[in-house]
């Protein structure tokens, strides 16, 4: 009974994450980044308050708990802001690293990504290190320049894939249809493309609305300043 409840809870959470990535991708990533940054900042702030602030000041128990709580609150606020500010840099750096690694492997060094089957262009065409850095740099510039559209497409692809995997492996826990029907839907490429397409369209409409709002707000801010 407990196992079934736990499995059902995990399926519900995973489904929510899949839907959030598919239809609310970049907004969900921003909030998720803030949450992770806030949690990390809270842990760091609590630790700093207990180990570096409380002893020199002479705070004793149970007041240490109050100092730790204040440190956690301050740390969570700072961590959340830092995480949001560095989110784009982190994703661009990740894309640079992935593109460089893939290119390096395709230019004759498959040991970097030995678990992934990639086409090889052989060695001698271009220096692998130079080629990987160039491709990674171009990828990083493109991702930076078209950050929100890129994040929209990637998150929709990720969310649709998560939903597809849930349907494939947890069909017995899903309601309404029989497990065979869910399994059939999970293996349907048409349904996957439909999820990706509707997710991209939904996110793109919000992205366009956001850009139109910014076009209206920016001149007003300039006039007021």
Coordinates of C-alpha atoms in Angstrom, one line a residue:
X1 CA 0.0 0.0 0.0
X2 CA 2.8 2.4 1.0
X3 CA 4.7 1.4 -2.2
X4 CA 1.7 2.1 -4.4
X5 CA 1.1 5.5 -2.7
X6 CA 4.8 6.4 -3.2
X7 CA 4.8 5.4 -6.8
X8 CA 1.5 7.3 -7.5
X9 CA 3.0 10.4 -5.8
X10 CA 6.1 10.1 -7.9
X11 CA 4.1 9.8 -11.1
X12 CA 2.0 12.8 -10.2
X13 CA 5.1 14.9 -9.4
X14 CA 6.9 13.7 -12.6
X15 CA 3.8 14.5 -14.7
X16 CA 3.6 18.0 -13.2
X17 CA 7.2 18.6 -14.0
X18 CA 6.7 17.3 -17.5
X19 CA 3.8 19.5 -18.1
X20 CA 5.6 22.5 -16.6
X21 CA 8.6 22.0 -18.8
X22 CA 6.4 21.5 -21.9
X23 CA 4.1 24.5 -21.6
X24 CA 5.8 26.8 -19.1
X25 CA 9.4 26.0 -19.9
X26 CA 11.5 29.1 -19.4
X27 CA 9.3 30.5 -16.6
X28 CA 9.5 27.1 -14.8
X29 CA 13.3 27.0 -15.3
X30 CA 13.6 30.5 -13.8
X31 CA 11.5 29.6 -10.8
X32 CA 13.2 26.3 -10.4
X33 CA 16.6 28.0 -10.5
X34 CA 15.5 30.5 -7.9
X35 CA 14.2 27.7 -5.7
X36 CA 17.5 25.7 -5.9
X37 CA 19.5 28.9 -5.4
X38 CA 17.3 29.8 -2.4
X39 CA 17.7 26.4 -0.8
X40 CA 21.5 26.4 -1.4
X41 CA 21.7 29.9 0.0
X42 CA 19.6 29.0 3.1
X43 CA 22.0 26.1 3.9
X44 CA 25.1 28.2 3.4
X45 CA 23.6 31.1 5.3
X46 CA 22.6 28.9 8.2
X47 CA 26.1 27.3 8.3
X48 CA 27.9 30.6 8.2
X49 CA 25.7 32.0 10.9
X50 CA 26.2 29.1 13.2
X51 CA 30.0 28.6 12.7
X52 CA 31.4 32.0 11.8
X53 CA 29.0 34.6 13.3
X54 CA 27.6 33.1 16.5
X55 CA 30.9 32.0 18.2
X56 CA 32.8 35.3 17.9
X57 CA 29.7 37.3 19.1
X58 CA 29.3 34.9 22.0
X59 CA 25.8 33.6 21.2
X60 CA 24.9 30.5 23.1
X61 CA 22.1 27.9 22.8
X62 CA 19.2 28.3 22.3
X63 CA 19.9 31.7 20.7
X64 CA 22.1 30.0 18.1
X65 CA 19.0 28.6 16.5
X66 CA 17.6 32.1 16.1
X67 CA 20.9 33.2 14.6
X68 CA 20.9 30.2 12.3
X69 CA 17.3 30.9 11.2
X70 CA 18.2 34.6 10.4
X71 CA 21.2 33.4 8.4
X72 CA 19.1 30.9 6.5
X73 CA 16.6 33.6 5.6
X74 CA 19.2 36.1 4.4
X75 CA 21.1 33.3 2.6
X76 CA 18.0 32.1 0.8
X77 CA 17.2 35.7 -0.5
X78 CA 20.8 36.2 -1.7
X79 CA 21.1 32.7 -3.2
X80 CA 17.8 33.1 -5.1
X81 CA 18.9 36.4 -6.6
X82 CA 22.4 35.1 -7.5
X83 CA 20.9 32.0 -9.1
X84 CA 18.5 34.0 -11.2
X85 CA 21.2 36.5 -12.2
X86 CA 23.6 33.7 -13.3
X87 CA 21.1 31.4 -14.9
X88 CA 21.7 32.5 -18.5
X89 CA 25.5 32.4 -18.0
X90 CA 25.2 28.9 -16.6
X91 CA 23.1 27.6 -19.5
X92 CA 25.3 29.2 -22.1
X93 CA 28.4 27.7 -20.5
X94 CA 26.7 24.3 -20.4
X95 CA 25.8 24.5 -24.1
X96 CA 29.4 25.6 -24.9
X97 CA 30.8 22.6 -23.0
X98 CA 28.4 20.1 -24.6
X99 CA 28.9 21.4 -28.1
X100 CA 32.7 21.4 -27.6
X101 CA 32.7 17.9 -26.2
X102 CA 30.5 16.5 -29.1
X103 CA 32.7 18.3 -31.7
X104 CA 35.9 17.0 -30.1
X105 CA 34.6 13.5 -30.1
X106 CA 33.4 13.7 -33.7
X107 CA 36.9 14.9 -34.8
X108 CA 38.6 11.7 -33.9
X109 CA 38.5 11.5 -30.1
X110 CA 35.5 9.3 -29.2
X111 CA 36.8 8.6 -25.7
X112 CA 35.3 11.8 -24.4
X113 CA 31.7 10.6 -25.1
X114 CA 32.3 6.8 -25.4
X115 CA 28.8 5.9 -24.3
X116 CA 27.1 8.0 -27.1
X117 CA 27.2 6.9 -30.7
X118 CA 28.3 9.8 -32.8
X119 CA 29.4 10.1 -36.4
X120 CA 33.1 10.6 -36.8
X121 CA 34.7 12.9 -39.4
X122 CA 38.1 11.3 -38.8
X123 CA 41.3 13.1 -37.8
X124 CA 43.5 15.5 -39.8
X125 CA 40.7 17.7 -41.1
X126 CA 41.1 20.3 -38.4
X127 CA 42.8 20.3 -35.0
X128 CA 40.2 18.8 -32.6
X129 CA 40.9 21.3 -29.8
X130 CA 40.5 24.4 -32.1
X131 CA 37.5 22.9 -33.9
X132 CA 35.7 22.1 -30.6
X133 CA 36.4 25.6 -29.2
X134 CA 35.2 27.3 -32.4
X135 CA 32.0 25.2 -32.5
X136 CA 31.4 25.6 -28.8
X137 CA 31.9 29.4 -29.1
X138 CA 29.5 29.7 -32.0
X139 CA 26.9 27.7 -30.1
X140 CA 27.4 29.8 -27.0
X141 CA 26.9 33.0 -28.9
X142 CA 23.8 31.8 -30.7
X143 CA 22.3 30.5 -27.4
X144 CA 23.0 33.9 -25.7
X145 CA 21.6 35.8 -28.6
X146 CA 18.4 33.7 -28.9
X147 CA 18.2 32.6 -25.3
X148 CA 14.5 32.6 -24.7
X149 CA 13.5 31.0 -28.0
X150 CA 16.2 28.4 -27.4
X151 CA 15.0 27.7 -23.9
X152 CA 11.5 27.4 -25.2
X153 CA 12.3 24.7 -27.7
X154 CA 14.6 22.8 -25.4
X155 CA 12.2 22.8 -22.4
X156 CA 9.3 21.7 -24.7
X157 CA 11.4 18.8 -26.0
X158 CA 12.5 17.8 -22.5
X159 CA 8.9 18.1 -21.1
X160 CA 7.4 16.0 -23.9
X161 CA 10.1 13.4 -23.4
X162 CA 9.4 13.2 -19.7
X163 CA 5.7 12.7 -20.3
X164 CA 6.4 10.1 -22.9
X165 CA 8.6 8.1 -20.5
X166 CA 6.0 8.3 -17.8
X167 CA 3.4 6.9 -20.1
X168 CA 5.7 4.1 -21.3
X169 CA 6.9 2.9 -17.9
X170 CA 4.1 3.8 -15.5
X171 CA 1.1 3.1 -17.7
X172 CA -0.5 0.8 -15.1
X173 CA -0.9 3.7 -12.6
X174 CA -2.5 6.1 -15.1
X175 CA -6.3 6.6 -14.9
X176 CA -9.0 6.8 -17.6
X177 CA -7.5 4.4 -20.2
X178 CA -6.2 0.8 -19.9
X179 CA -2.4 0.4 -19.6
X180 CA -2.2 -1.0 -23.1
X181 CA -3.7 2.2 -24.5
X182 CA -1.3 4.4 -22.5
X183 CA 1.6 2.2 -23.7
X184 CA 0.5 2.7 -27.3
X185 CA 0.2 6.5 -26.7
X186 CA 3.7 6.5 -25.2
X187 CA 5.2 5.0 -28.2
X188 CA 3.4 7.3 -30.6
X189 CA 5.8 9.7 -32.3
X190 CA 2.8 11.7 -33.6
X191 CA 1.7 12.4 -30.0
X192 CA 5.2 13.3 -29.0
X193 CA 5.5 15.8 -31.9
X194 CA 2.1 17.2 -31.0
X195 CA 3.2 17.8 -27.4
X196 CA 6.4 19.5 -28.5
X197 CA 4.5 21.6 -31.1
X198 CA 1.8 22.8 -28.8
X199 CA 4.4 23.5 -26.1
X200 CA 6.5 25.6 -28.3
X201 CA 3.5 27.5 -29.7
X202 CA 2.2 28.1 -26.2
X203 CA 5.5 29.3 -24.9
X204 CA 6.2 31.4 -28.0
X205 CA 2.9 33.3 -27.6
X206 CA 3.9 34.2 -24.1
X207 CA 7.4 35.1 -25.3
X208 CA 5.9 37.4 -27.9
X209 CA 3.5 39.0 -25.4
X210 CA 6.5 39.6 -23.1
X211 CA 8.4 41.3 -25.8
X212 CA 5.5 43.5 -26.8
X213 CA 5.0 44.5 -23.1
X214 CA 8.7 45.4 -22.9
X215 CA 8.5 47.5 -26.0
X216 CA 5.7 49.5 -24.3
X217 CA 7.4 49.7 -20.9
X218 CA 10.9 50.7 -22.0
X219 CA 10.0 54.1 -23.6
X220 CA 7.9 54.9 -20.5
X221 CA 10.9 54.1 -18.2
X222 CA 13.2 56.3 -20.3
X223 CA 10.9 59.2 -20.2
X224 CA 10.5 58.9 -16.4
X225 CA 14.2 58.6 -15.9

